Coordinates of C-alpha atoms in Angstrom, one line a residue:
X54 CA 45.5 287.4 161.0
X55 CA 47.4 287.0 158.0
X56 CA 48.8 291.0 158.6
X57 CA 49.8 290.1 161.7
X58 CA 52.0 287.0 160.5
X59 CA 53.6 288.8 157.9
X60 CA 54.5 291.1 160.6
X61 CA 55.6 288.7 163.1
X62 CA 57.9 286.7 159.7
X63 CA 59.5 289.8 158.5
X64 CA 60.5 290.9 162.2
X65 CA 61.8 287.0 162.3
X66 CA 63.8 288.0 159.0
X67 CA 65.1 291.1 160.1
X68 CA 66.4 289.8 163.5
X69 CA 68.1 287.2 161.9
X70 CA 69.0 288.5 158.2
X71 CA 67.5 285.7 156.3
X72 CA 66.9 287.6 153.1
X73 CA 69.4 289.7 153.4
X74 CA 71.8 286.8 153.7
X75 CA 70.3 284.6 150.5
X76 CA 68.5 282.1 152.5
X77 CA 65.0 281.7 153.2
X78 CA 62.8 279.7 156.6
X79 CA 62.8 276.0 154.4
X80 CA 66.5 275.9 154.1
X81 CA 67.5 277.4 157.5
X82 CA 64.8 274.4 158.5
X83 CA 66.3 271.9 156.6
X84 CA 69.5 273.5 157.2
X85 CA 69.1 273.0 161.1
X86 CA 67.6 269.4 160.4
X87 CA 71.1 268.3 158.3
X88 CA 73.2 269.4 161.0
X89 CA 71.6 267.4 163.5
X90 CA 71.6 264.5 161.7
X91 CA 75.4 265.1 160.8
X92 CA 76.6 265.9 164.6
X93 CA 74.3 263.7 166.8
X94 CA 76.4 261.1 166.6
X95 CA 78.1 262.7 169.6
X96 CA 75.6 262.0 172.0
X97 CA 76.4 258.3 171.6
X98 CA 80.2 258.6 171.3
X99 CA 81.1 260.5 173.6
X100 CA 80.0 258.6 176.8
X101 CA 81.4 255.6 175.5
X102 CA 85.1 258.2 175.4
X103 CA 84.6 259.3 178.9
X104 CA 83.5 255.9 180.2
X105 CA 86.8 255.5 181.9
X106 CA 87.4 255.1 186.0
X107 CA 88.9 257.8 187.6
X108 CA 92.1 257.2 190.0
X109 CA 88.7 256.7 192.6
X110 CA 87.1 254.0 190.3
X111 CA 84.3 256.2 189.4
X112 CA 83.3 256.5 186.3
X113 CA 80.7 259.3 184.7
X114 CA 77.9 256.7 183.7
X115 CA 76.7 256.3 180.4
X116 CA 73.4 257.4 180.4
X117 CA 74.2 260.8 182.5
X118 CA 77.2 261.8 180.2
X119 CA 75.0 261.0 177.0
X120 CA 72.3 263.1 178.6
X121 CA 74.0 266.0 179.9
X122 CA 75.9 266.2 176.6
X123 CA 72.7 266.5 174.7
X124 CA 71.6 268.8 176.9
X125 CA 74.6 271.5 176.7
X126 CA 75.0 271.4 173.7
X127 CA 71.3 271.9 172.6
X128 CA 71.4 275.0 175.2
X129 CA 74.5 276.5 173.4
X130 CA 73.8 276.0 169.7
X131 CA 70.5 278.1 170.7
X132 CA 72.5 280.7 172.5
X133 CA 74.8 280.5 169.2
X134 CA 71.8 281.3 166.9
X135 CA 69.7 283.4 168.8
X136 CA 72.4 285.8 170.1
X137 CA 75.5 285.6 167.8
X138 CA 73.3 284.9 164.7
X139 CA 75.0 282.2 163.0
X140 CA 74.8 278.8 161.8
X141 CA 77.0 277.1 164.1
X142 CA 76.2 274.4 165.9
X143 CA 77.9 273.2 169.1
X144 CA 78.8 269.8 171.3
X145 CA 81.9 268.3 173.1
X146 CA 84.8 268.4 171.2
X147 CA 86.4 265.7 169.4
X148 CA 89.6 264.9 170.3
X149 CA 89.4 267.4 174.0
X150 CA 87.2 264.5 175.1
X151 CA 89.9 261.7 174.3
X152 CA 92.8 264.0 176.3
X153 CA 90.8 264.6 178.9
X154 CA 89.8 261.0 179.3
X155 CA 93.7 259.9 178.3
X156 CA 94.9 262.3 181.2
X157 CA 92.5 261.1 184.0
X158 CA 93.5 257.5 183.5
X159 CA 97.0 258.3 183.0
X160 CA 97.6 260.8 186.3
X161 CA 97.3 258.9 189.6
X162 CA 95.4 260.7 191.9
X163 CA 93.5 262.7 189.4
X164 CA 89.8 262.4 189.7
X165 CA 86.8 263.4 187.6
X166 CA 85.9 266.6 189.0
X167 CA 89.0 267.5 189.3
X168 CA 90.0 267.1 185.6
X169 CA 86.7 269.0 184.7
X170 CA 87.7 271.8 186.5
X171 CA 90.7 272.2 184.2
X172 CA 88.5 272.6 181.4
X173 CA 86.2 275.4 183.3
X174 CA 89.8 277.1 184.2
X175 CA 90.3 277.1 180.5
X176 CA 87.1 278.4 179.1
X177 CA 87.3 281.1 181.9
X178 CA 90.7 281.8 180.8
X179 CA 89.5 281.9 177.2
X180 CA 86.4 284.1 178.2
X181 CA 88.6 286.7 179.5
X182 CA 90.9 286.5 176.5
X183 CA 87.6 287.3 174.6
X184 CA 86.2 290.3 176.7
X185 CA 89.9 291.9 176.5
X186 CA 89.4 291.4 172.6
X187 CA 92.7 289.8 172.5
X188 CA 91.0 286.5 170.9
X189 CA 89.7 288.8 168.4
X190 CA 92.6 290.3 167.5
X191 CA 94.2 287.2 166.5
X192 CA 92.1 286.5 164.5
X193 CA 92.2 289.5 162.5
X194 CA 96.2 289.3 162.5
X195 CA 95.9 286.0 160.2
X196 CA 96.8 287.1 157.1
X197 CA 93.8 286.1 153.9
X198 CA 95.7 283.3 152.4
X199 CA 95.6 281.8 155.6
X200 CA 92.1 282.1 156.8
X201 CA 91.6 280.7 152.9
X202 CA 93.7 277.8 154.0
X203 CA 91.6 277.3 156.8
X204 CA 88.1 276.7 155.1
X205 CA 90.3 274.4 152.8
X206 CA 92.0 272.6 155.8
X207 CA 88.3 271.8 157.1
X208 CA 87.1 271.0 153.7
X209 CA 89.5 267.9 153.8
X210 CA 89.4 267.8 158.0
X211 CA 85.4 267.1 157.3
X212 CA 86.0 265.0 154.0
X213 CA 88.2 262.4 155.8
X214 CA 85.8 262.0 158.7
X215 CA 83.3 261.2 156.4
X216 CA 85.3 258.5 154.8
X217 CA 87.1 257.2 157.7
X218 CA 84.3 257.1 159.9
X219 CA 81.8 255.4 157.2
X220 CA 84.3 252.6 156.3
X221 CA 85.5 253.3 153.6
X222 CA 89.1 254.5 154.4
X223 CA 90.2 252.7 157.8
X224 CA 93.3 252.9 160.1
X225 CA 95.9 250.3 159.3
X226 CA 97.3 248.6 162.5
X227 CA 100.6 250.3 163.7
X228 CA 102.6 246.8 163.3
X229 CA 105.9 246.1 162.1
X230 CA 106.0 245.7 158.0
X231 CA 103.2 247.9 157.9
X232 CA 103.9 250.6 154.6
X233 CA 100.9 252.9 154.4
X234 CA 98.5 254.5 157.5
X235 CA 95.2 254.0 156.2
X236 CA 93.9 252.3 153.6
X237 CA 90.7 251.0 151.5
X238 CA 88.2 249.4 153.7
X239 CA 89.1 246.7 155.2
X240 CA 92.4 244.8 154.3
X241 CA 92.3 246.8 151.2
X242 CA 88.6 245.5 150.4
X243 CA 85.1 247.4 150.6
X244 CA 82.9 244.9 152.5
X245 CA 79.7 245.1 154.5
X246 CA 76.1 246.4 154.3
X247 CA 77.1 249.6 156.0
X248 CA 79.7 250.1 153.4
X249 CA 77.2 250.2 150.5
X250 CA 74.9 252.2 152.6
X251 CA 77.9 255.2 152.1
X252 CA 78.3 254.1 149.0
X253 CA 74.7 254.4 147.6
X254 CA 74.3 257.5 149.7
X255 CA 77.3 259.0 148.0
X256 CA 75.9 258.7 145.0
X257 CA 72.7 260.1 145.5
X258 CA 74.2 263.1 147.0
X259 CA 75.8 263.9 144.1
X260 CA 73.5 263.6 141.9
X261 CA 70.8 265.6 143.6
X262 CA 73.6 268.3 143.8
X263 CA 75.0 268.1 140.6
X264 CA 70.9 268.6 139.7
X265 CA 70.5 271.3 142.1
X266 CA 67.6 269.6 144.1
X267 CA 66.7 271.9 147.2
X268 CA 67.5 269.6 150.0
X269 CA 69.7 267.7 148.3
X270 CA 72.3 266.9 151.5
X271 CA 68.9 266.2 153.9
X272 CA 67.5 264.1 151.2
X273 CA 70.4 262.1 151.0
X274 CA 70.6 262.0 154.7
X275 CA 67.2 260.4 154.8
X276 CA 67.2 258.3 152.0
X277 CA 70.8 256.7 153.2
X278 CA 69.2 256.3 157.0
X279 CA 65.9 254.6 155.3
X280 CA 68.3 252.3 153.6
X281 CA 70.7 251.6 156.5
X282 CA 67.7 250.7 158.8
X283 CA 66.2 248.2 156.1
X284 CA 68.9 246.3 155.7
X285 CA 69.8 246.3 159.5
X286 CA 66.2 245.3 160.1
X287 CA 66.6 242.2 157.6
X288 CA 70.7 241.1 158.3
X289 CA 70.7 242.2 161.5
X290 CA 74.0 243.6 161.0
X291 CA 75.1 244.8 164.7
X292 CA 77.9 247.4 165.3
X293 CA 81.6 247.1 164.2
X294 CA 82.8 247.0 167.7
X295 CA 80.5 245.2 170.6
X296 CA 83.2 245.6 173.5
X297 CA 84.8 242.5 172.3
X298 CA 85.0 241.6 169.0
X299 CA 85.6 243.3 166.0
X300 CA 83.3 243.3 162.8
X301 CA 84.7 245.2 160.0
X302 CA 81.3 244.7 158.1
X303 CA 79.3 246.1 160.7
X304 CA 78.6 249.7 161.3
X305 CA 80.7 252.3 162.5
X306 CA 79.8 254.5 165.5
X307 CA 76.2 254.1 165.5
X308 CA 74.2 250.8 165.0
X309 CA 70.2 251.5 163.9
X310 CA 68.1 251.0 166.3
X311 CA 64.7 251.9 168.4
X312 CA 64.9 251.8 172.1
X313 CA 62.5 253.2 174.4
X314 CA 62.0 256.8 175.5
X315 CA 63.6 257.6 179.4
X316 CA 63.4 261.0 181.4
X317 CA 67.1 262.6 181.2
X318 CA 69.6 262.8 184.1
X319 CA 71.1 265.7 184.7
X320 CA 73.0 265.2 188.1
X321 CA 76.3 265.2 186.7
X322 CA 76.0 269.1 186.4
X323 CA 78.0 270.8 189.2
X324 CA 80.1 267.9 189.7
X325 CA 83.5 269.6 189.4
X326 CA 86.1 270.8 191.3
X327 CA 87.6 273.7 190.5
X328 CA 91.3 273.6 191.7
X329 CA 91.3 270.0 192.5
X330 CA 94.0 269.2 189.8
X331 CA 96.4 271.8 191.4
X332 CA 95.9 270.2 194.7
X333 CA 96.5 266.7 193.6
X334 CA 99.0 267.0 190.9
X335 CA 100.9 270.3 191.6
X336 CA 100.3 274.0 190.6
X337 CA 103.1 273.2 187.7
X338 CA 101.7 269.9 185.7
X339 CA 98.2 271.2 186.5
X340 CA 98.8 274.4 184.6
X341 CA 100.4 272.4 181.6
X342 CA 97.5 270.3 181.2
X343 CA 95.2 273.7 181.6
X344 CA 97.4 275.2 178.9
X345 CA 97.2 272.3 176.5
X346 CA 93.4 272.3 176.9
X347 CA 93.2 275.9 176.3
X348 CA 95.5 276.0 173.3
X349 CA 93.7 273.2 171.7
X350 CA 90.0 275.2 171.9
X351 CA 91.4 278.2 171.0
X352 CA 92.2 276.9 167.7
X353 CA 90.0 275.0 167.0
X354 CA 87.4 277.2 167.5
X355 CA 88.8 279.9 165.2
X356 CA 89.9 277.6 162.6
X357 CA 86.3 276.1 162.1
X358 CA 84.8 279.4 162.8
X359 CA 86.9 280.6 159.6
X360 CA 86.1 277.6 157.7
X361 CA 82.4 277.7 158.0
X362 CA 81.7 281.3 157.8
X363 CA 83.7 281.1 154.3
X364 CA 81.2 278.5 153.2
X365 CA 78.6 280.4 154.3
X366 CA 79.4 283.1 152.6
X367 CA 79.7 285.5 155.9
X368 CA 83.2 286.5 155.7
X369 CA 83.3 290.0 155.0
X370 CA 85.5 291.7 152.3
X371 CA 88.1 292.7 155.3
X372 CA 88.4 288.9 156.6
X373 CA 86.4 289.5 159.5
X374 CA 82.7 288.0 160.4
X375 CA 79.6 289.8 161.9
X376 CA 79.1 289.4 165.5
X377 CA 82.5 287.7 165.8
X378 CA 82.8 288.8 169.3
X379 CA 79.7 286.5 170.3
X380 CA 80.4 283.5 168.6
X381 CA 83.4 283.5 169.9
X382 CA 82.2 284.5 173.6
X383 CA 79.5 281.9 173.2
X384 CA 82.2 279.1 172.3
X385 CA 84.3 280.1 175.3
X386 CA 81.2 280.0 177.3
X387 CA 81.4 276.2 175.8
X388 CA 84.4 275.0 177.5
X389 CA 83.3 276.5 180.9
X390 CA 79.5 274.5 180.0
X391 CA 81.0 271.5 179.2
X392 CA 83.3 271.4 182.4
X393 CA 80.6 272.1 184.5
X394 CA 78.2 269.0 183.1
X395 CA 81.2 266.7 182.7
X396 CA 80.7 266.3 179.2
X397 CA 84.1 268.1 178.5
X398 CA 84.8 271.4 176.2
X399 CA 81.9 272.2 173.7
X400 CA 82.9 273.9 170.8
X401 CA 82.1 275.3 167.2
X402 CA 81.4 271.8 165.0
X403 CA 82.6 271.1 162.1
X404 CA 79.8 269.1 161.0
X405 CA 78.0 272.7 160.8
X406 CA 79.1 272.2 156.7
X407 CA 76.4 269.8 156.5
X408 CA 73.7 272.1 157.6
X409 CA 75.1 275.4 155.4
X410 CA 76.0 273.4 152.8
X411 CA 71.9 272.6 152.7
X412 CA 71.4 276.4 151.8
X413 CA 71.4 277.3 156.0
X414 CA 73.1 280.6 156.3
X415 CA 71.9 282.0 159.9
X416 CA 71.2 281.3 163.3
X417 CA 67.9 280.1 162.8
X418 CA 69.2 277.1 161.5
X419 CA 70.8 276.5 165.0
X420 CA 68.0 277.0 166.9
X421 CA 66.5 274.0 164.6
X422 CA 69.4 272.5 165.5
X423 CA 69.5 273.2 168.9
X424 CA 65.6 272.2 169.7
X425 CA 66.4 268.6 168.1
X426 CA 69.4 268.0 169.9
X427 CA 67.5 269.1 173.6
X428 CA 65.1 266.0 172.2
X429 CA 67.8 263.7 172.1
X430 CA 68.0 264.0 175.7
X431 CA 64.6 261.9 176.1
X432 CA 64.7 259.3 172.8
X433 CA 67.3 257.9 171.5
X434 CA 66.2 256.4 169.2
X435 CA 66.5 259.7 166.9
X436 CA 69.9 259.1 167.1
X437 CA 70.1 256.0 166.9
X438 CA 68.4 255.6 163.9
X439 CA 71.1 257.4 161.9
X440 CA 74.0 255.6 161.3
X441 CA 77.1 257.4 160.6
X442 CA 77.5 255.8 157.0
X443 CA 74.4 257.6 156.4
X444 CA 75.6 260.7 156.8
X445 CA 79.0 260.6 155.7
X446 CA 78.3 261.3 152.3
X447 CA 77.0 264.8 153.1
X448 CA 80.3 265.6 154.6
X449 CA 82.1 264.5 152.1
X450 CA 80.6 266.3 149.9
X451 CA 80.7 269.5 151.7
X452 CA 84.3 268.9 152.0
X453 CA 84.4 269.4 148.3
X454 CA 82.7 272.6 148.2
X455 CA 85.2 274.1 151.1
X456 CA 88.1 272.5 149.1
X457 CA 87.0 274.7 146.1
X458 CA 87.8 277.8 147.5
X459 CA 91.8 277.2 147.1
X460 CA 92.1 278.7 143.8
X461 CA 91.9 282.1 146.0
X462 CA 95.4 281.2 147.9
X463 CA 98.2 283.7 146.1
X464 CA 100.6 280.4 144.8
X465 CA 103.1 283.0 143.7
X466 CA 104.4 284.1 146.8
X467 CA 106.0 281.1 148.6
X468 CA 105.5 283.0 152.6
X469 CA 101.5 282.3 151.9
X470 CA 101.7 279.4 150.0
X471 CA 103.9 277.4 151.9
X472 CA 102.6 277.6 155.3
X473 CA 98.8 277.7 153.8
X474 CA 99.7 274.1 152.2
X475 CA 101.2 273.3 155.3
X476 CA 97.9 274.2 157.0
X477 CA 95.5 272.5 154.7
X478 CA 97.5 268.8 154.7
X479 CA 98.2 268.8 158.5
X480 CA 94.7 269.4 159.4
X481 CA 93.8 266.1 157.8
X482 CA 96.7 264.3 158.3
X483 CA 96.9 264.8 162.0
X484 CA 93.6 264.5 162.3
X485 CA 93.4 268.1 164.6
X486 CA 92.7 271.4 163.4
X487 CA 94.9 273.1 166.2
X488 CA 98.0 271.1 164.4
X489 CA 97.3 272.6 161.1
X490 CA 97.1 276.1 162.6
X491 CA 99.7 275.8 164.3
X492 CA 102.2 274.4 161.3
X493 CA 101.0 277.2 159.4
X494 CA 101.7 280.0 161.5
X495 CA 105.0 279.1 162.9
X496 CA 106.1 278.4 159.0
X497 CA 104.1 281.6 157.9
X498 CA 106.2 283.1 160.7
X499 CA 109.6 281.8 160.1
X500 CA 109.1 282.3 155.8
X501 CA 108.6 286.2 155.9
X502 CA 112.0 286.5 158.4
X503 CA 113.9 284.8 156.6
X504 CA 112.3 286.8 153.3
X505 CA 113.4 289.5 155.1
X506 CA 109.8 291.1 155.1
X507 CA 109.2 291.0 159.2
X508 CA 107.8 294.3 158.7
X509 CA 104.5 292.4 157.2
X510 CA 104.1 289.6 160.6
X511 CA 101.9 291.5 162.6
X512 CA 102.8 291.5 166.7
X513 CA 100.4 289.1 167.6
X514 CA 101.5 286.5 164.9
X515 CA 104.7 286.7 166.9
X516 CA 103.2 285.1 170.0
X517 CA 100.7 282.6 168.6
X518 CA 103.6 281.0 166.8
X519 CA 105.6 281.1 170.0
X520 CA 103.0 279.9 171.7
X521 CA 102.4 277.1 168.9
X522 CA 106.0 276.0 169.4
X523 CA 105.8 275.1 173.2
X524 CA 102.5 274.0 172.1
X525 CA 104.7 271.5 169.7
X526 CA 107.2 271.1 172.3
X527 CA 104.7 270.5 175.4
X528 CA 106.1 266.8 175.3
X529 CA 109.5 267.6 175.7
X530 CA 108.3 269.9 178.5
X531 CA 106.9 267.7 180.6
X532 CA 109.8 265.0 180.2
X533 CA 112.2 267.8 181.9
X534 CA 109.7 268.6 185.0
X535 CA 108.5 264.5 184.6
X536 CA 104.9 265.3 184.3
X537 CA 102.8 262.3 183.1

């Protein structure tokens, strides 16, 4: 018996390269566990994103949306680790979601199923681009001190969710006197439970890291959610928003809580329709929103692919990453999933960090990952439990260790530098990895022309940054053909 487990183990190592990658089955386990907790937020949020009427005065449903998100994106962070091997996780895309809920609202006419099938048109679109190997070949035309700038970019991208999304560093109101964008908690004062949950958490972190205590992220994760549900269970603290009123000592995305198991429903799957935008809002202003959508994914894709694989320690000497070609066909493959359950595009996560910086460092980790998040289709209250604050120290902390790497970025010569800084700021401060991409190519771009050293931009560098500029520009656009 024991021969035959050792057998059965090592053939589990070989497939997916444990050893041979530094890691071992506890931290791809604990690795797969961290991510979870970092990313499962999602399930929550992103129903209450897409719980907006259509032009019809339907609306999604809160439950099905929470559900089928759980469900896709357990399905593709498997497919991720069992067939492209790495530890990425995947769900419905920040910031997609909020366009695609933004547009339905905003275009008369415009339906749910109509605006899903958009985002299947551009995964297909992008699932082409990957079996022609063009999406592969832009990403090996970024020069290094780019891609470098990317895992740097996310570092702070990751960092700043943490701390935003915790409470400690909020949004200032857009009124008229106002000097600054964000600032310290709450009218430029920490206050609230949740607050010191981030707070303690933080600090533990650290110091189990700084100590080099295996599981130091998960343990922090735990200890911080042991913490959060205490002192929920004892101030009964509630959320920061309830639909009504605002709290700004009460927690963030998610509240702690236990609620009662419920079979999943899964009807919104198949509810699209594929050309329905072209019928209702024209073949012109339904490609632009297609285009936006596809741009957007594109990016983001590859620039968190870039940034976690350098974490992970998976970038090869060249620049380029094992199995590339999957991950990227199974994150296309995300975009046409997520249209076709309503949830919206899925895509790589950023809060993957959490998990690889726990030790994960292949796609074992993702199944882990995957199993626990095709559970949170039945309880909730897995979620639930974790409150955001509680795992907003990991990221932050993660976003330190990608920050580290930007010592390797060549300061000397001003065509990397520039457009890498460029890169690295507006992926923060715009709160979108596409943006940051796409500052740094057009500027890496435009530097070496005017260095006169064009020689050195390959072709396809060309077209992304052209394509980045109507990209920039897509506003402008749409005023001239008065698309909404």
């Amino acid at each position: 018996m024991a021969t035959k487990t050792a057998v059965r183990m090592s053939a589990v190592d070989k497939y997916f390269m444990i050893t041979e990658r530094g890691s071992n089955y506890s931290r791809e386990i604990r690795g797969g566990f961290a991510t979870f907790f970092a990313m499962s937020y999602i399930v929550v949020l992103n129903p209450l994103i897409l719980n907006v009427a259509d032009s019809a005065g339907n609306h999604l449903g809160l439950e099905r949306v929470a559900a089928a998100t759980a469900f896709v994106a357990g399905i593709l962070t498997i497919l991720m680790g069992a067939w492209a091997k790495h530890p990425f996780a995947l769900a419905t895309g920040l910031g997609v979601n909020a366009f695609v809920a933004v547009t339905v609202v905003a275009n008369p006419g415009l339906t749910w199923p109509d605006m899903m099938g958009l985002v299947m048109i551009s995964g297909i679109t992008m699932f082409i681009l990957v079996l022609t190997g063009f999406r592969t070949a832009v990403f090996r035309a970024v020069p290094e001190g780019l891609k470098t700038a990317i895992v740097v970019g996310i570092g702070l991208f990751i960092a700043l969710i943490g701390l935003v999304n915790a409470g400690f560093v909020r949004r200032i109101p857009d009124v008229a006197g106002t000097t600054v964008p964000v600032g310290l908690g709450f009218d430029g004062k920490l206050t609230g439970w949740p607050t010191l949950v981030f707070v303690l958490g933080l600090v533990l972190t650290i110091v189990l890291v700084v100590r080099k205590i295996r599981g130091a992220i998960l343990i922090g994760i735990i200890g911080s959610t042991i913490l959060a549900n205490a002192l929920e269970m004892i101030f009964h603290i509630g959320p920061s928003f309830d639909g009504k009123t605002f709290n700004p000592a009460g927690w963030s995305l998610v509240s702690p809580e236990l609620s009662q198991w419920s079979l999943p429903d899964l009807s919104l799957i198949g509810q699209f329709n594929l050309f329905g935008a072209f019928v209702h809002l024209g073949g012109l202003a339904a490609a632009l929103l297609a285009f936006v959508i596809l741009l957007s994914i594109f990016f983001d894709a590859m620039g968190t692919m870039v940034g976690l694989a350098g974490e992970a320690g998976s970038l090869r000497a060249d620049g380029t990453i094992p199995n590339v070609d999957r991950v990227l066909l199974v994150d296309a493959f995300g975009a046409i999933a997520g249209g076709g359950a309503s949830t919206s595009s899925n895509q790589i996560y950023v809060e993957s960090g959490a998990g690889i910086g726990e030790g994960a460092r292949t796609g074992l980790a993702s199944i882990v990952t995957g199993l626990l998040l095709l559970v949170a289709m039945f309880v909730t209250p897995l979620i639930k439990l974790v409150p955001f604050e509680a795992v907003a120290p990991a990221l932050v902390v993660v976003g330190f260790m990608m920050v580290a790497q930007v010592g390797k970025i060549d300061w000397s010569d001003w065509g990397i530098a520039i457009p890498a800084f460029l890169t690295f700021t507006l992926m923060p401060f715009t709160y979108s990895i596409a943006n940051g991409l796409g500052a740094g190519f057009v500027a890496y771009v435009f530097i070496r022309l005017f260095q006169g050293r064009a020689k050195e931009i390959h072709p396809l560098m060309w077209a992304v940054a052209a394509a980045f500029l109507l990209f920039f520009g897509i506003g402008t656009v749409e005023e001239w053909f008065g698309i909404k």
